[in-house]
Tab-separated table of C-alpha atoms in Angstrom:
chain	number	residue	atom	x	y	z
V	1115	UNK	CA	-25.265	-11.623	-7.688
V	1116	UNK	CA	-21.591	-10.630	-6.321
V	1117	UNK	CA	-20.652	-6.677	-6.708
V	1118	UNK	CA	-18.161	-5.990	-8.785
V	1119	UNK	CA	-15.545	-2.879	-8.105
V	1120	UNK	CA	-13.932	-2.138	-11.726
V	1121	UNK	CA	-11.316	0.576	-12.669
V	1122	UNK	CA	-14.287	3.397	-13.818
V	1123	UNK	CA	-16.095	2.630	-10.269
V	1124	UNK	CA	-12.759	3.076	-8.235
V	1125	UNK	CA	-12.407	6.711	-10.210
V	1126	UNK	CA	-15.876	7.951	-9.331
V	1127	UNK	CA	-15.839	6.792	-5.858
V	1128	UNK	CA	-12.679	8.570	-5.181
V	1129	UNK	CA	-13.987	11.528	-7.140
V	1130	UNK	CA	-17.012	11.490	-5.109
V	1131	UNK	CA	-15.022	11.540	-1.893
V	1132	UNK	CA	-11.989	13.368	-2.971
V	1133	UNK	CA	-8.125	11.557	-2.408
V	1134	UNK	CA	-7.427	13.677	0.445
V	1135	UNK	CA	-10.314	11.990	2.381
V	1136	UNK	CA	-10.352	9.328	0.757
V	1137	UNK	CA	-6.887	8.620	1.586
V	1138	UNK	CA	-7.548	9.937	5.455
V	1139	UNK	CA	-10.568	7.595	5.873
V	1140	UNK	CA	-8.438	4.172	4.449
V	1141	UNK	CA	-5.501	5.297	7.097
V	1142	UNK	CA	-7.990	5.056	10.248
V	1143	UNK	CA	-9.400	1.728	8.209
V	1144	UNK	CA	-5.923	0.493	8.737
V	1145	UNK	CA	-5.546	1.597	12.034
V	1146	UNK	CA	-8.534	0.149	13.366
V	1147	UNK	CA	-7.766	-3.314	11.666
V	1148	UNK	CA	-3.838	-3.135	13.057
V	1149	UNK	CA	-5.537	-2.669	16.741
V	1150	UNK	CA	-7.241	-5.934	16.378
V	1151	UNK	CA	-4.133	-7.300	15.397
V	1152	UNK	CA	-4.648	-10.906	16.806
V	1153	UNK	CA	-7.983	-11.380	15.300
V	1154	UNK	CA	-6.299	-11.993	11.906
V	1155	UNK	CA	-5.172	-15.202	10.722
V	1156	UNK	CA	-2.121	-14.451	8.924
V	1157	UNK	CA	0.593	-15.209	6.897
V	1158	UNK	CA	3.659	-14.415	4.513
V	1159	UNK	CA	2.410	-13.866	0.886
V	1160	UNK	CA	3.023	-16.733	-1.971
V	1161	UNK	CA	5.184	-15.618	-4.191
V	1162	UNK	CA	6.136	-16.368	-7.261
V	1163	UNK	CA	9.195	-15.195	-9.150
V	1164	UNK	CA	10.933	-14.891	-12.532
V	1165	UNK	CA	13.950	-13.196	-13.688
V	1166	UNK	CA	11.850	-10.357	-14.666
V	1167	UNK	CA	9.273	-10.262	-11.999
V	1168	UNK	CA	6.967	-11.885	-9.351
V	1169	UNK	CA	3.574	-12.472	-8.660
V	1170	UNK	CA	2.325	-12.827	-5.394
V	1171	UNK	CA	-1.197	-13.709	-3.528
V	1172	UNK	CA	-2.107	-11.897	-0.261
V	1173	UNK	CA	-4.934	-13.758	2.048
V	1174	UNK	CA	-6.209	-12.631	5.258
V	1175	UNK	CA	-8.916	-13.361	7.642
V	1176	UNK	CA	-10.349	-11.753	10.766
V	1177	UNK	CA	-13.146	-14.796	11.085
V	1178	UNK	CA	-16.161	-12.779	9.448
V	1179	UNK	CA	-14.396	-11.472	6.601
V	1180	UNK	CA	-11.598	-13.463	4.363
V	1181	UNK	CA	-9.609	-11.231	1.637
V	1182	UNK	CA	-7.083	-11.809	-0.873
V	1183	UNK	CA	-5.036	-10.051	-3.068
V	1184	UNK	CA	-3.360	-10.658	-6.633
V	1185	UNK	CA	-0.540	-8.309	-7.195
V	1186	UNK	CA	2.572	-8.634	-9.395
V	1187	UNK	CA	5.957	-6.158	-10.101
V	1188	UNK	CA	7.641	-6.366	-13.170
V	1189	UNK	CA	9.714	-2.952	-13.259
V	1190	UNK	CA	10.738	-3.258	-16.775
V	1191	UNK	CA	6.694	-3.827	-18.097
V	1192	UNK	CA	6.980	0.696	-18.355
V	1193	UNK	CA	9.403	-0.193	-21.397
V	1194	UNK	CA	6.590	-2.045	-22.963
V	1195	UNK	CA	4.019	0.827	-22.140
V	1196	UNK	CA	2.907	-1.262	-19.374
V	1197	UNK	CA	2.334	-0.657	-15.661
V	1198	UNK	CA	4.669	-1.878	-13.709
V	1199	UNK	CA	1.914	-3.103	-11.002
V	1200	UNK	CA	-1.585	-4.032	-11.242
V	1201	UNK	CA	-3.696	-6.015	-8.838
V	1202	UNK	CA	-7.522	-7.297	-8.284
V	1203	UNK	CA	-9.163	-8.918	-5.300
V	1204	UNK	CA	-11.692	-10.536	-3.395
V	1205	UNK	CA	-13.730	-10.172	-0.401
V	1206	UNK	CA	-15.562	-12.577	0.969
V	1207	UNK	CA	-18.490	-13.998	3.742
V	1208	UNK	CA	-16.427	-16.821	5.503
V	1209	UNK	CA	-19.726	-18.464	7.170
V	1210	UNK	CA	-20.908	-19.620	3.386
V	1211	UNK	CA	-17.423	-19.092	1.541
V	1212	UNK	CA	-19.409	-16.629	-0.923
V	1213	UNK	CA	-17.592	-13.667	-2.337
V	1214	UNK	CA	-18.737	-10.428	-1.851
V	1215	UNK	CA	-16.690	-8.045	-4.052
V	1216	UNK	CA	-14.563	-8.425	-7.061
V	1217	UNK	CA	-12.677	-5.247	-7.076
V	1218	UNK	CA	-9.831	-3.739	-9.474
V	1219	UNK	CA	-6.945	-3.002	-7.055
V	1220	UNK	CA	-4.630	-1.031	-8.853
V	1221	UNK	CA	-5.230	2.543	-8.241
V	1222	UNK	CA	-6.740	0.972	-4.650
V	1223	UNK	CA	-3.376	-0.672	-3.775
V	1224	UNK	CA	-1.630	3.257	-4.842
V	1225	UNK	CA	-3.793	4.581	-2.448
V	1226	UNK	CA	-3.598	2.519	0.561
V	1227	UNK	CA	0.157	2.130	-0.035
V	1228	UNK	CA	-0.033	5.933	0.253
V	1229	UNK	CA	-2.223	6.078	3.519
V	1230	UNK	CA	-0.221	3.286	4.878
V	1231	UNK	CA	3.026	5.459	4.645
V	1232	UNK	CA	1.546	8.326	6.188
V	1233	UNK	CA	0.433	6.653	8.908
V	1234	UNK	CA	2.951	4.984	9.915
V	1235	UNK	CA	4.348	8.172	9.741
V	1236	UNK	CA	2.267	10.245	12.262
V	1237	UNK	CA	3.680	7.405	14.843
V	1238	UNK	CA	7.483	7.351	14.037
V	1239	UNK	CA	8.097	10.761	12.250
V	1240	UNK	CA	8.600	13.997	14.684
V	1241	UNK	CA	5.561	15.821	15.269
V	1242	UNK	CA	7.110	19.115	13.635
V	1243	UNK	CA	8.333	17.360	9.692
V	1244	UNK	CA	7.595	19.956	6.974
V	1245	UNK	CA	9.925	18.586	4.484
V	1246	UNK	CA	9.740	15.438	2.979
V	1247	UNK	CA	12.415	14.264	0.218
V	1248	UNK	CA	10.982	11.402	-2.154
V	1249	UNK	CA	13.461	9.596	-3.846
V	1250	UNK	CA	11.423	7.479	-7.196
V	1251	UNK	CA	8.935	10.019	-9.143
V	1252	UNK	CA	6.794	7.257	-10.837
V	1253	UNK	CA	3.178	5.364	-10.732
V	1254	UNK	CA	3.068	5.785	-6.822
V	1255	UNK	CA	5.214	9.414	-6.450
V	1256	UNK	CA	1.757	11.662	-6.835
V	1257	UNK	CA	-0.243	9.745	-3.845
V	1258	UNK	CA	2.654	9.409	-1.266
V	1259	UNK	CA	3.218	13.404	-2.156
V	1260	UNK	CA	-0.831	13.994	-1.515
V	1261	UNK	CA	-0.767	11.409	1.595
V	1262	UNK	CA	1.976	13.429	3.739
V	1263	UNK	CA	0.418	16.944	2.570
V	1264	UNK	CA	-2.766	16.122	3.733
V	1265	UNK	CA	-2.612	14.246	6.833
V	1266	UNK	CA	1.174	15.590	8.155
V	1267	UNK	CA	1.298	18.752	6.365
V	1268	UNK	CA	4.201	18.322	4.543
V	1269	UNK	CA	5.023	22.064	3.017
V	1270	UNK	CA	8.099	21.301	0.848
V	1271	UNK	CA	8.827	18.005	-1.229
V	1272	UNK	CA	12.523	17.190	-2.943
V	1273	UNK	CA	12.274	15.073	-5.550
V	1274	UNK	CA	14.581	13.237	-7.495
V	1275	UNK	CA	14.179	10.017	-10.241
V	1276	UNK	CA	17.040	8.901	-12.237
V	1277	UNK	CA	14.441	9.456	-15.011
V	1278	UNK	CA	14.232	13.350	-15.377
V	1279	UNK	CA	10.623	12.422	-17.611
V	1280	UNK	CA	9.383	10.940	-14.212
V	1281	UNK	CA	10.120	13.583	-11.847
V	1282	UNK	CA	8.183	16.294	-14.594
V	1283	UNK	CA	5.312	14.170	-14.865
V	1284	UNK	CA	5.259	13.982	-10.894
V	1285	UNK	CA	5.681	18.265	-11.101
V	1286	UNK	CA	2.839	18.079	-13.912
V	1287	UNK	CA	0.666	16.487	-11.832
V	1288	UNK	CA	1.382	17.701	-8.337
V	1289	UNK	CA	0.450	21.511	-10.020
V	1290	UNK	CA	-2.606	20.309	-11.280
V	1291	UNK	CA	-3.826	18.922	-7.910
V	1292	UNK	CA	-3.487	22.656	-6.742
V	1293	UNK	CA	-2.050	21.612	-3.022
V	1294	UNK	CA	-2.205	24.925	-0.930
V	1295	UNK	CA	1.159	25.851	0.268
V	1296	UNK	CA	3.619	22.900	-0.932
V	1297	UNK	CA	6.367	24.356	-2.463
V	1298	UNK	CA	8.091	21.768	-4.426
V	1299	UNK	CA	12.056	21.508	-5.746
V	1300	UNK	CA	13.168	19.529	-8.566
V	1301	UNK	CA	16.894	18.188	-7.163
V	1302	UNK	CA	19.724	16.765	-9.102
V	1303	UNK	CA	20.723	14.225	-6.987
V	1304	UNK	CA	19.000	11.678	-4.472
V	1305	UNK	CA	22.128	13.515	-1.831
V	1306	UNK	CA	20.490	17.036	-3.368
V	1307	UNK	CA	16.981	16.141	-2.545
V	1308	UNK	CA	17.588	14.532	1.295
V	1309	UNK	CA	19.726	17.469	2.497
V	1310	UNK	CA	17.367	19.107	5.413
V	1311	UNK	CA	15.003	16.477	4.672
V	1312	UNK	CA	12.876	15.452	7.644
V	1313	UNK	CA	11.173	12.906	5.930
V	1314	UNK	CA	13.047	10.563	3.038
V	1315	UNK	CA	10.425	8.065	0.925
V	1316	UNK	CA	11.883	6.219	-1.236
V	1317	UNK	CA	9.479	4.755	-3.798
V	1318	UNK	CA	11.610	2.843	-6.605
V	1319	UNK	CA	11.096	-0.353	-8.717
V	1320	UNK	CA	14.389	-1.882	-9.573
V	1321	UNK	CA	14.435	-5.812	-9.220
V	1322	UNK	CA	17.560	-5.197	-7.354
V	1323	UNK	CA	20.123	-4.834	-3.730
V	1324	UNK	CA	20.334	-1.122	-5.068
V	1325	UNK	CA	21.866	1.212	-2.580
V	1326	UNK	CA	19.623	4.298	-2.904
V	1327	UNK	CA	20.501	5.779	0.400
V	1328	UNK	CA	23.879	5.555	1.610
V	1329	UNK	CA	25.096	5.860	5.692
V	1330	UNK	CA	26.530	9.070	5.200
V	1331	UNK	CA	22.915	10.623	3.709
V	1332	UNK	CA	20.744	9.965	7.617
V	1333	UNK	CA	21.179	13.039	9.519
V	1334	UNK	CA	19.879	12.674	13.054
V	1335	UNK	CA	15.878	13.041	13.318
V	1336	UNK	CA	15.055	11.699	9.932
V	1337	UNK	CA	12.178	9.662	9.521
V	1338	UNK	CA	12.782	6.768	6.509
V	1339	UNK	CA	9.652	5.458	4.581
V	1340	UNK	CA	11.109	2.656	2.154
V	1341	UNK	CA	7.834	1.525	0.155
V	1342	UNK	CA	9.624	0.541	-3.188
V	1343	UNK	CA	8.613	-2.631	-4.660
V	1344	UNK	CA	10.034	-5.782	-2.627
V	1345	UNK	CA	10.952	-9.149	-2.766
V	1346	UNK	CA	13.714	-10.881	-1.876
V	1347	UNK	CA	16.648	-9.525	-3.300
V	1348	UNK	CA	14.920	-6.026	-3.881
V	1349	UNK	CA	16.731	-3.362	-1.542
V	1350	UNK	CA	17.203	0.647	-1.275
V	1351	UNK	CA	19.036	1.368	1.644
V	1352	UNK	CA	22.960	0.423	2.446
V	1353	UNK	CA	23.026	-2.499	5.291
V	1354	UNK	CA	24.700	-0.126	7.719
V	1355	UNK	CA	21.768	2.336	7.893
V	1356	UNK	CA	19.896	-0.881	9.679
V	1357	UNK	CA	22.836	-0.890	11.757
V	1358	UNK	CA	22.883	2.081	12.920
V	1359	UNK	CA	22.694	2.349	17.147
V	1360	UNK	CA	20.158	5.001	17.339
V	1361	UNK	CA	17.455	3.752	14.720
V	1362	UNK	CA	14.431	2.351	15.784
V	1363	UNK	CA	12.957	-0.066	12.419
V	1364	UNK	CA	8.965	-1.024	12.554
V	1365	UNK	CA	7.722	-3.501	9.873
V	1366	UNK	CA	4.397	-4.623	9.498
V	1367	UNK	CA	4.406	-8.280	9.403
V	1368	UNK	CA	8.132	-9.600	10.592
V	1369	UNK	CA	7.948	-13.319	8.887
V	1370	UNK	CA	7.409	-11.275	5.459
V	1371	UNK	CA	9.259	-8.599	6.003
V	1372	UNK	CA	11.966	-10.888	6.870
V	1373	UNK	CA	11.962	-12.199	3.548
V	1374	UNK	CA	11.877	-9.328	1.111
V	1375	UNK	CA	12.161	-6.054	3.639
V	1376	UNK	CA	14.974	-3.919	4.675
V	1377	UNK	CA	15.331	-6.205	7.385
V	1378	UNK	CA	16.834	-9.164	4.998
V	1379	UNK	CA	19.689	-7.603	5.210
V	1380	UNK	CA	19.808	-8.283	8.361
V	1381	UNK	CA	20.983	-11.089	10.960
V	1382	UNK	CA	17.403	-12.860	11.873
V	1383	UNK	CA	18.135	-11.984	15.717
V	1384	UNK	CA	18.098	-7.951	15.169
V	1385	UNK	CA	15.433	-6.366	16.411
V	1386	UNK	CA	12.239	-5.048	14.990
V	1387	UNK	CA	9.000	-3.424	16.355
V	1388	UNK	CA	5.745	-4.627	14.356
V	1389	UNK	CA	3.683	-1.564	13.681
V	1390	UNK	CA	0.182	-3.224	15.429
V	1391	UNK	CA	2.507	-3.219	18.703
V	1392	UNK	CA	2.635	0.799	18.196
V	1393	UNK	CA	-0.919	1.154	17.635
V	1394	UNK	CA	-1.681	-0.620	20.526
V	1395	UNK	CA	1.061	0.872	22.995
V	1396	UNK	CA	3.247	-1.766	23.930
V	1397	UNK	CA	5.825	0.154	21.744
V	1398	UNK	CA	7.048	3.803	20.942
V	1399	UNK	CA	7.510	4.905	17.342
V	1400	UNK	CA	10.141	7.179	18.355
V	1401	UNK	CA	12.251	8.063	21.439
V	1402	UNK	CA	13.353	11.082	21.001
V	1403	UNK	CA	13.659	13.828	17.982
V	1404	UNK	CA	17.258	12.723	16.977
V	1405	UNK	CA	16.280	9.106	17.066
V	1406	UNK	CA	16.377	8.106	13.156
V	1407	UNK	CA	13.512	5.893	12.032
V	1408	UNK	CA	12.663	3.403	9.288
V	1409	UNK	CA	9.218	2.075	8.295
V	1410	UNK	CA	10.614	-0.602	6.690
V	1411	UNK	CA	7.278	-0.841	4.098
V	1412	UNK	CA	6.539	-4.104	2.262
V	1413	UNK	CA	2.894	-3.838	1.820
V	1414	UNK	CA	0.932	-6.437	4.091
V	1415	UNK	CA	-2.364	-8.049	3.471
V	1416	UNK	CA	-4.586	-6.721	6.296
V	1417	UNK	CA	-4.055	-3.130	4.814
V	1418	UNK	CA	-5.590	-4.346	1.545
V	1419	UNK	CA	-8.643	-5.897	3.715
V	1420	UNK	CA	-9.136	-3.013	5.026
V	1421	UNK	CA	-9.119	-1.389	1.706
V	1422	UNK	CA	-11.647	-3.873	-0.018
V	1423	UNK	CA	-14.089	-3.328	2.675
V	1424	UNK	CA	-13.783	-0.207	2.703
V	1425	UNK	CA	-14.383	0.307	-0.814
V	1426	UNK	CA	-17.050	-2.076	-0.209
V	1427	UNK	CA	-18.848	-0.080	1.532
V	1428	UNK	CA	-18.620	3.148	-0.324
V	1429	UNK	CA	-19.740	0.958	-2.941
V	1430	UNK	CA	-23.107	-0.024	-1.181
V	1431	UNK	CA	-23.367	3.281	0.359
V	1432	UNK	CA	-23.646	5.111	-2.952
V	1433	UNK	CA	-24.768	2.562	-5.768
V	1434	UNK	CA	-25.212	4.336	-8.223
V	1435	UNK	CA	-25.020	2.624	-11.681
V	1436	UNK	CA	-22.809	0.174	-9.189
V	1437	UNK	CA	-22.561	-3.065	-11.372
V	1438	UNK	CA	-23.073	-7.188	-9.949
V	1439	UNK	CA	-21.643	-9.969	-11.347
V	1440	UNK	CA	-22.963	-13.217	-11.877
V	1441	UNK	CA	-19.921	-14.685	-10.684
V	1442	UNK	CA	-21.746	-17.383	-8.278
V	1443	UNK	CA	-24.469	-19.536	-9.851
V	1444	UNK	CA	-28.736	-19.079	-7.986
V	1445	UNK	CA	-29.806	-22.502	-7.939
V	1446	UNK	CA	-33.698	-23.780	-6.981
V	1447	UNK	CA	-32.190	-26.685	-5.786
V	1448	UNK	CA	-28.291	-26.212	-4.371
V	1449	UNK	CA	-27.250	-30.290	-4.980
V	1450	UNK	CA	-28.423	-29.885	-8.410
V	1451	UNK	CA	-25.445	-27.824	-9.886
V	1452	UNK	CA	-25.566	-30.302	-13.063
V	1453	UNK	CA	-29.216	-30.035	-13.973
V	1454	UNK	CA	-28.969	-26.005	-13.103
V	1455	UNK	CA	-26.605	-25.794	-15.834
V	1456	UNK	CA	-28.350	-28.375	-18.584
V	1457	UNK	CA	-31.157	-26.392	-18.140
V	1458	UNK	CA	-30.134	-22.960	-18.977
V	1459	UNK	CA	-28.307	-24.619	-22.189
V	1460	UNK	CA	-31.725	-25.937	-23.302
V	1461	UNK	CA	-32.977	-22.767	-22.760
V	1462	UNK	CA	-30.549	-21.227	-24.952
V	1463	UNK	CA	-30.907	-23.608	-27.638
V	1464	UNK	CA	-34.640	-23.016	-27.701
V	1465	UNK	CA	-34.209	-19.273	-28.207
V	1466	UNK	CA	-31.857	-19.657	-30.643
V	1467	UNK	CA	-34.392	-22.169	-33.033
């Protein structure tokens, strides 16, 4: 039997833990795995693109466990009442190849993306950051707001989205969360939202080379958290921002980010830093309070590996009504796969008779 974590089970686990604590613990899991970066077998995700979206497979293994995530990104889905991003994943035992867990990853991807964003900002944003602009107020925005408020102490959140209904939705959900000490301001433009911000998070979904931020909007010392859905030909920042002489660019896995991150706009030799070098002390996340830092996040499979392992541990610790699936047959004779199928068919026929 294979453990199964579906939508309701994830809701239950997050509720029992509390969203803020869940995100914080998940950030710790991810950070610990980045510290052992050389142990992982890594590759860019396999992507199948169409004119309306992308479907991707994201594998990672540390030699003991193997994980993969299936995820899509279809920005126009919301017009049909569908999610832009959905996902599920498998965690498996490398020694036997047997799957250990089949899990929903739509909620979990949102949680781990927020955890990774806040984790990177803890290393890269200047310590007294208290104001964040959140550009793009869709499905990821509440998770980002919660993570930055809890993990970094953000006290003012400045919102903008081209869809005012999305901003209203975010304001309503934040009010329901009762985040003490958080001031929420709805702004009339991106420029208005980023003015005076210590951290700017962009979380947009359109499949195009957009210019959500332009060079004149970027003040010295700001930390940029570019997390919008990524693919070749999809960016959020004007390329001249990336070419500033005072900018420090950090990515998760350079070969993947060169394909679909903000740095796809740069020449291949342009220097960037991998996040693993930051957490292991090989590089610094920030050199001064006036340096501009950019976390060019595209989401890497290691983070989903960490998330599934964390989910699986919680699932096992809090059994409750935990579900399992008969996904892999159990045989008396492992060489007699056909016989076990035929025997089961004959038993069903006898019962029906």
